[in-house]
Amino acid sequence: MKQTLKKTGHDKADRQMNDVFLQFTAKLVFLIVIMFSFNLFFAGHYTPGGGFVGGLLAAAALILLLIAYDKKTLQRMVPIDFRLIITSGLTFAVGLPTLSFLFGTPFFTHQHTHIEIPVFGDVALHSAVLFDLGVFLTVAATALLIIVLVGEAEN
Amino acid sequence: MTLIHMAILLPLVAAVAIGIIYKYYKRIHLGWFVLPVPVIIAIYLATFIPKVSSGPILETMQVMPRIGMNFDVYIDGLGLLFAILISGIGALVVLYSIGYLSHREDLGNFYVYLLMFMSAMLGVVLNDNVLMLYLFWELTSISSFLLIAFWFMKERSLYGAQKSMLITMFGGFMLLGGFLALHTITGTYSIREMLAQVTLIQESPVAPIAIVLILLGAFTKSAQFPFYIWLPDAMEAPTPVSAYLHSATMVKAGIYLVARLTPLFAFSELWVWVILLGGLITLAWASFNAVRKDDLKAVLAFSTVSQLGMIMSLLGLGALSVVTGAGEAYFSIAVVAAVFHLINHATFKGALFMVTGILDHETGTRSLKRLGGLLTLMPISFTLTFITALSMAGLPPFNGFLSKELFLEAMIHVTEADFASLANIAFIFPLLAIVGSIFTFIYSIQIIYGVFFGKRTHDTPKEPHEAPALMWISPAILAVLVITFGLFPNVLSSSIIDPAAMSIMATDAPLGTHISMWHGFANPALWATIAIVIIGSLLFYFRDKWMFIYDYHKERFTLNYVYDQGLMHSRFASRKVTDSYMTGFIRSYLAYIFMFFVVLGAISLWNTGIKLNFSDMAPVGIQEMILVMIVLISITVILVTKSRIVSIIMLSAIGFVMALFFVFFRAPDLALTQLAIETVTTALFLVCFYHLPARSKHPERMRFKFTNFLVSLGVGIIVIMIGLIAYSNQLFDRISQFHIDNVKELGAGGNMVNVILVDFRGFDTLFETLVFGIAGIGIYALMKLRLNRKDETDEADPEENRA
């Protein structure tokens, strides 16, 4: 962000920008967006949403933090290596279809059931959620990885 | 999924565990954790020996039944023999590698690759489905590539790895083509079911294509002439790998394939001739070349090639036994000899490689010139070399003698075959066989003599001493087997050799093989052996007198030269072609893509004709009009504006309007995705902004603008036409009805879009996710590479560069 501002003529964009309004709002909105992204992800099988949209929104939420603060602060807030997240996402996405061999069914056969949980009531369990989780993690982490990387690169 | 499937996949699962163990626990050598895997598999497979003699076992596991790709494990004598070899030798190699590779090496990678290879190889030999077989086949090539490049800082390793990859992958690809050709003939991917339709294959005109393609796969993998050139370069791998992959198991995959498909193709003269002659030429040529090599491993590499050629030629003879009745006894001898020599070769060559590794490890060199007189210093190594090299030379009382004699016998009797025009040139078969055997004898003796006798050279980088027990136990076990099989060959014949030979010949009748050392003086093979020993000894004694003939074999006439030149020129050519259209500007690439799109669209429109149907269209409401207006205004602004940031904002505006369109057309999933994408892309644009080059001050030329205008106009027209025509023409039933009907029962979901994504069209999503991840990692690597290169020019940070 700083670099972009400098380029467009804001010479005063110094090491740490202190935009209190933006930063405070970002924190709040981040919470809302990330909750919404989880909601989209879990609700995906029955109502609009899913792993891809959820992942993108999660990435968007973190990008908001990145814009409001800077890369260092973001890494302090979210101390995760995105490459690791991509790997685990791909593991989920590839591993779950493979697991169906254990049930003696062809590759990529989903299993589903539903259970009764006291507070939540009837909850559906579907193995597609785990596959979708893989999509979610990969999409979110890849988008973030690219944007953080391009953002930090000095010309 | 049965126990046998798990046994095949066990190494892959273990590889994951090994990777984790290596990361957190380094006190004990990683090999000790790996060792139980092949041992367990070998023991488990051994329990199948009695079961298989009463008939093959088939265990099905569905993978993708719709396209006929199933993991059908099929265990018969042949597959079981290979599987036991793979796991048994694998166990010995792992044990040996514990002594060979020190803690300082990257053991994690090594054992993960090795285990991956083990799974792949077991998968190849215990499979009935050719598609799965192909999958595992390529996996062996990949793991071989990784293992050859294990010391990836050495240039020769990379060269050898690339060479083996190019050649074996080329063969693998041909093999896939061969399998598909077989599929078009028989309509099945199962080898068993293909065997039931031999007559159909016999009559088909496609059969020769299938034969050529499959043989290309087998010959490249098994390093037959003229594809053998990758194997000597593969010797850059650590010695355990050479012993395991490049002599005992992987290179025998091609032989396995030929043996497995012999009943299918034995009717064909093409098949028999190519295998027989190819094998014999390989045998003679490679053993001739092995004699002049100085590097011990190179000698063994060429020796492996020649021995593979020998087994291959025996299988060619075996193919005759399937098809002709004449001289059947001798041809079944050929098959038995092939199977027997397969086992023998794995034992003596594995041991020889391991001893070479010991020599390399303890003296620091593998050069025959620099080694010498090590007899008293390394007595154990000498004993092991002595036994195994004499077995390779074909001398009694070792196992190599028995199979070599069977081989010679079969080759001498080939003249009796009543098969096509064989009789005219039949003399060439025993001739090539004997010439090859003579040179085999010479280099075998040369290994023993050159390393252990003669004067000590004192030219070795390290002071030679005997290896620790950990390193010689494995070759010692193999040497004991060499003697045991030599003295008591019949412990194998009924339990392992016969079932394997029977499955190659596709008969149920028991062969009742009885192998013995002595057949009487009337046996021509005996005289052939005696002749080989005498001529070989003479040639070895007077070797200084005739070695000059190798000088006539100039570098420029070798296959390696052809390979190197071919690779270099193809590189130049492709660089030239690429440079001719790669301008470095995205706008040119976009122009290519769009022009192609326009041309393709125009051609298909021309061919199918334009049929438009405007009835039954939804009315255009006021909200859509407004949105279209916004889009049009944004586009105009983008075209007119000189400021980049305005362009970006206007582009985002179009994206958000698209999302609104989706809302109006009741597609909430699309709208959501579009919104999220638009947000993230805008952020990406903003971070990229800083890196964009300054806008060119020069106005673009008129011609350039005109071309762009034409292309965009064409794209616009084509897209509109496609949209209208897709709406007006209903060629097929809509697939959406299927989704609507089945989303509850089959997918157990409520949101059809999502169920399609994760279930009905899960494969698409899976691979898109993979592409996404790969793209991310690729961009990361590119950016990091760029940053690193800049570091080097400035003040290089050594820690960063090494990572």
Short mmCIF file of C-alpha atoms in Angstrom, two decimals, chain B residues 489-738:
data_model
loop_
_atom_site.label_atom_id
_atom_site.label_comp_id
_atom_site.label_asym_id
_atom_site.label_seq_id
_atom_site.Cartn_x
_atom_site.Cartn_y
_atom_site.Cartn_z
CA PRO B 489 18.16 -75.49 -8.29
CA ASN B 490 15.13 -77.66 -7.82
CA VAL B 491 14.10 -75.98 -4.59
CA LEU B 492 12.92 -73.22 -6.87
CA SER B 493 11.73 -75.12 -9.87
CA SER B 494 8.38 -76.44 -8.67
CA SER B 495 7.48 -73.67 -6.26
CA ILE B 496 8.42 -70.52 -8.17
CA ILE B 497 9.88 -71.13 -11.61
CA ASP B 498 7.21 -73.46 -12.91
CA PRO B 499 4.20 -71.33 -11.93
CA ALA B 500 5.88 -68.28 -13.46
CA ALA B 501 6.80 -70.10 -16.66
CA MET B 502 3.29 -71.52 -16.88
CA SER B 503 1.74 -68.08 -16.67
CA ILE B 504 4.06 -66.81 -19.41
CA MET B 505 3.07 -69.74 -21.63
CA ALA B 506 -0.58 -69.51 -20.55
CA THR B 507 -0.91 -73.21 -19.89
CA ASP B 508 -2.31 -75.11 -16.97
CA ALA B 509 -0.30 -78.22 -17.62
CA PRO B 510 2.48 -78.61 -15.06
CA LEU B 511 5.92 -78.42 -16.60
CA GLY B 512 7.71 -80.61 -14.10
CA THR B 513 10.98 -78.80 -14.65
CA HIS B 514 14.04 -80.51 -13.34
CA ILE B 515 17.24 -78.54 -13.59
CA SER B 516 20.51 -80.35 -13.24
CA MET B 517 24.18 -79.55 -13.69
CA TRP B 518 25.18 -82.49 -15.76
CA HIS B 519 23.50 -83.52 -18.98
CA GLY B 520 26.17 -85.76 -20.43
CA PHE B 521 28.71 -85.13 -23.12
CA ALA B 522 26.13 -85.22 -25.87
CA ASN B 523 24.75 -81.90 -24.72
CA PRO B 524 25.88 -79.15 -27.15
CA ALA B 525 25.50 -76.50 -24.46
CA LEU B 526 28.31 -78.10 -22.51
CA TRP B 527 30.66 -77.79 -25.46
CA ALA B 528 29.53 -74.25 -26.00
CA THR B 529 30.36 -73.43 -22.39
CA ILE B 530 33.77 -75.05 -22.71
CA ALA B 531 34.42 -73.10 -25.90
CA ILE B 532 33.37 -69.87 -24.18
CA VAL B 533 35.72 -70.48 -21.28
CA ILE B 534 38.69 -71.34 -23.51
CA ILE B 535 38.22 -68.51 -25.99
CA GLY B 536 37.39 -66.10 -23.20
CA SER B 537 40.51 -67.01 -21.24
CA LEU B 538 42.70 -66.66 -24.32
CA LEU B 539 41.21 -63.32 -25.21
CA PHE B 540 41.60 -62.15 -21.64
CA TYR B 541 45.23 -63.22 -21.53
CA PHE B 542 46.06 -61.50 -24.81
CA ARG B 543 43.79 -58.55 -24.13
CA ASP B 544 46.48 -55.96 -24.85
CA LYS B 545 46.78 -57.30 -28.38
CA TRP B 546 43.21 -56.72 -29.50
CA MET B 547 41.94 -53.88 -27.36
CA PHE B 548 42.83 -51.45 -30.15
CA ILE B 549 39.65 -52.38 -32.02
CA TYR B 550 37.70 -50.25 -29.57
CA ASP B 551 39.50 -47.20 -30.91
CA TYR B 552 37.64 -47.60 -34.16
CA HIS B 553 34.43 -46.98 -32.31
CA LYS B 554 34.60 -43.22 -32.46
CA GLU B 555 32.66 -40.91 -30.22
CA ARG B 556 30.80 -39.53 -33.20
CA PHE B 557 29.23 -42.86 -34.04
CA THR B 558 27.80 -43.62 -30.62
CA LEU B 559 24.16 -43.43 -29.71
CA ASN B 560 25.07 -41.07 -26.91
CA TYR B 561 26.32 -38.60 -29.47
CA VAL B 562 23.05 -38.89 -31.35
CA TYR B 563 21.13 -38.32 -28.14
CA ASP B 564 23.17 -35.29 -27.09
CA GLN B 565 23.07 -33.71 -30.52
CA GLY B 566 19.37 -34.39 -30.87
CA LEU B 567 18.66 -32.84 -27.53
CA MET B 568 20.79 -29.82 -28.28
CA HIS B 569 19.29 -29.21 -31.70
CA SER B 570 15.74 -29.68 -30.51
CA ARG B 571 16.52 -27.11 -27.84
CA PHE B 572 17.79 -24.64 -30.44
CA ALA B 573 14.86 -25.29 -32.73
CA SER B 574 12.28 -24.84 -30.02
CA ARG B 575 14.03 -21.72 -28.82
CA LYS B 576 13.86 -20.35 -32.35
CA VAL B 577 10.19 -21.18 -32.72
CA THR B 578 9.37 -19.76 -29.32
CA ASP B 579 11.33 -16.58 -29.87
CA SER B 580 9.49 -15.97 -33.10
CA TYR B 581 6.20 -15.30 -31.35
CA MET B 582 7.08 -14.55 -27.73
CA THR B 583 7.26 -10.78 -27.68
CA GLY B 584 7.13 -10.29 -23.93
CA PHE B 585 3.95 -8.23 -24.10
CA ILE B 586 0.76 -9.62 -22.67
CA ARG B 587 -1.24 -7.71 -25.27
CA SER B 588 0.37 -9.75 -28.06
CA TYR B 589 -0.45 -13.01 -26.31
CA LEU B 590 -3.99 -11.88 -25.75
CA ALA B 591 -4.20 -10.96 -29.42
CA TYR B 592 -3.01 -14.49 -30.41
CA ILE B 593 -5.48 -16.14 -28.08
CA PHE B 594 -8.39 -14.03 -29.19
CA MET B 595 -7.54 -14.31 -32.87
CA PHE B 596 -7.46 -18.06 -32.55
CA PHE B 597 -10.74 -17.97 -30.72
CA VAL B 598 -12.33 -15.82 -33.42
CA VAL B 599 -11.06 -18.02 -36.24
CA LEU B 600 -12.17 -21.20 -34.52
CA GLY B 601 -15.57 -19.74 -33.67
CA ALA B 602 -16.04 -18.44 -37.20
CA ILE B 603 -15.16 -21.83 -38.71
CA SER B 604 -17.58 -23.71 -36.51
CA LEU B 605 -20.28 -21.14 -37.16
CA TRP B 606 -19.65 -21.52 -40.89
CA ASN B 607 -19.91 -25.29 -40.66
CA THR B 608 -22.98 -25.57 -38.49
CA GLY B 609 -24.89 -22.64 -39.91
CA ILE B 610 -26.63 -19.97 -37.95
CA LYS B 611 -30.04 -20.73 -36.61
CA LEU B 612 -31.55 -18.14 -34.34
CA ASN B 613 -34.72 -18.41 -32.37
CA PHE B 614 -35.86 -15.31 -30.53
CA SER B 615 -39.15 -16.61 -29.25
CA ASP B 616 -39.57 -17.42 -25.57
CA MET B 617 -37.09 -14.77 -24.46
CA ALA B 618 -37.42 -13.13 -21.08
CA PRO B 619 -38.41 -9.45 -21.20
CA VAL B 620 -35.67 -6.91 -20.55
CA GLY B 621 -36.53 -4.97 -17.42
CA ILE B 622 -35.54 -1.47 -16.36
CA GLN B 623 -32.93 -2.73 -13.89
CA GLU B 624 -31.07 -4.62 -16.62
CA MET B 625 -31.11 -1.55 -18.79
CA ILE B 626 -29.52 0.50 -16.03
CA LEU B 627 -26.83 -2.09 -15.45
CA VAL B 628 -26.01 -2.26 -19.14
CA MET B 629 -25.74 1.51 -19.20
CA ILE B 630 -23.27 1.43 -16.31
CA VAL B 631 -21.18 -1.18 -18.08
CA LEU B 632 -21.15 0.82 -21.28
CA ILE B 633 -20.15 4.02 -19.52
CA SER B 634 -17.36 2.23 -17.66
CA ILE B 635 -16.00 0.76 -20.85
CA THR B 636 -16.02 4.13 -22.55
CA VAL B 637 -14.18 5.67 -19.63
CA ILE B 638 -11.56 2.90 -19.72
CA LEU B 639 -11.00 3.51 -23.40
CA VAL B 640 -10.69 7.23 -23.05
CA THR B 641 -8.89 7.73 -19.77
CA LYS B 642 -5.15 8.21 -19.50
CA SER B 643 -4.97 7.31 -15.82
CA ARG B 644 -4.38 3.76 -14.75
CA ILE B 645 -6.13 3.99 -11.45
CA VAL B 646 -9.30 5.14 -13.15
CA SER B 647 -9.11 2.14 -15.46
CA ILE B 648 -8.77 -0.21 -12.53
CA ILE B 649 -11.69 1.29 -10.70
CA MET B 650 -13.86 1.20 -13.81
CA LEU B 651 -12.91 -2.42 -14.42
CA SER B 652 -13.97 -3.28 -10.89
CA ALA B 653 -17.19 -1.43 -11.47
CA ILE B 654 -17.93 -3.73 -14.40
CA GLY B 655 -17.18 -6.73 -12.22
CA PHE B 656 -19.58 -5.58 -9.50
CA VAL B 657 -22.25 -4.89 -12.06
CA MET B 658 -21.82 -8.45 -13.28
CA ALA B 659 -22.48 -9.62 -9.74
CA LEU B 660 -25.68 -7.60 -9.75
CA PHE B 661 -26.67 -9.23 -13.00
CA PHE B 662 -26.30 -12.60 -11.31
CA VAL B 663 -28.49 -11.39 -8.48
CA PHE B 664 -31.23 -10.38 -10.88
CA PHE B 665 -31.00 -13.68 -12.68
CA ARG B 666 -31.36 -15.49 -9.35
CA ALA B 667 -27.92 -17.06 -9.18
CA PRO B 668 -26.83 -16.23 -5.63
CA ASP B 669 -23.81 -18.56 -5.71
CA LEU B 670 -22.42 -16.91 -8.80
CA ALA B 671 -23.12 -13.47 -7.43
CA LEU B 672 -21.31 -14.24 -4.19
CA THR B 673 -18.33 -15.68 -6.00
CA GLN B 674 -18.19 -12.77 -8.40
CA LEU B 675 -18.25 -10.29 -5.54
CA ALA B 676 -15.49 -12.06 -3.66
CA ILE B 677 -13.36 -12.47 -6.77
CA GLU B 678 -13.84 -8.83 -7.68
CA THR B 679 -12.74 -7.69 -4.22
CA VAL B 680 -9.64 -9.85 -4.19
CA THR B 681 -8.71 -8.95 -7.77
CA THR B 682 -8.99 -5.28 -7.04
CA ALA B 683 -6.66 -5.71 -4.09
CA LEU B 684 -4.28 -7.64 -6.31
CA PHE B 685 -4.41 -4.86 -8.90
CA LEU B 686 -3.56 -2.32 -6.25
CA VAL B 687 -0.51 -4.20 -4.99
CA CYS B 688 0.63 -4.82 -8.56
CA PHE B 689 0.20 -1.17 -9.37
CA TYR B 690 3.60 -0.20 -8.06
CA HIS B 691 5.32 -2.72 -10.31
CA LEU B 692 3.70 -1.66 -13.55
CA PRO B 693 6.04 0.07 -15.99
CA ALA B 694 5.54 3.69 -16.82
CA ARG B 695 3.10 4.32 -19.61
CA SER B 696 4.69 4.77 -22.97
CA LYS B 697 4.77 8.38 -24.06
CA HIS B 698 4.65 7.54 -27.72
CA PRO B 699 1.20 7.24 -29.23
CA GLU B 700 0.49 3.81 -30.64
CA ARG B 701 0.62 3.37 -34.35
CA MET B 702 -2.57 3.34 -36.32
CA ARG B 703 -2.04 -0.15 -37.65
CA PHE B 704 -1.62 -1.56 -34.19
CA LYS B 705 -4.82 0.10 -33.04
CA PHE B 706 -6.65 -1.12 -36.07
CA THR B 707 -5.62 -4.75 -35.53
CA ASN B 708 -6.72 -4.56 -31.93
CA PHE B 709 -9.99 -3.08 -32.99
CA LEU B 710 -10.60 -5.86 -35.47
CA VAL B 711 -9.77 -8.56 -32.94
CA SER B 712 -12.01 -7.11 -30.27
CA LEU B 713 -14.82 -6.62 -32.73
CA GLY B 714 -14.48 -10.25 -33.84
CA VAL B 715 -14.46 -11.51 -30.27
CA GLY B 716 -17.52 -9.47 -29.45
CA ILE B 717 -19.47 -10.76 -32.42
CA ILE B 718 -18.47 -14.36 -31.85
CA VAL B 719 -19.36 -14.26 -28.16
CA ILE B 720 -22.76 -12.77 -28.86
CA MET B 721 -23.39 -15.32 -31.59
CA ILE B 722 -22.41 -18.19 -29.31
CA GLY B 723 -24.73 -16.90 -26.63
CA LEU B 724 -27.67 -16.56 -29.00
CA ILE B 725 -27.08 -19.86 -30.76
CA ALA B 726 -26.61 -21.78 -27.54
CA TYR B 727 -29.98 -20.48 -26.48
CA SER B 728 -31.73 -21.20 -29.78
CA ASN B 729 -30.46 -24.70 -30.47
CA GLN B 730 -31.18 -27.64 -28.25
CA LEU B 731 -29.02 -30.48 -29.52
CA PHE B 732 -29.04 -32.55 -26.35
CA ASP B 733 -31.23 -32.96 -23.32
CA ARG B 734 -30.42 -30.48 -20.62
CA ILE B 735 -28.20 -32.00 -17.97
CA SER B 736 -29.65 -29.70 -15.35
CA GLN B 737 -32.69 -31.94 -14.99
CA PHE B 738 -30.45 -34.78 -13.84
#
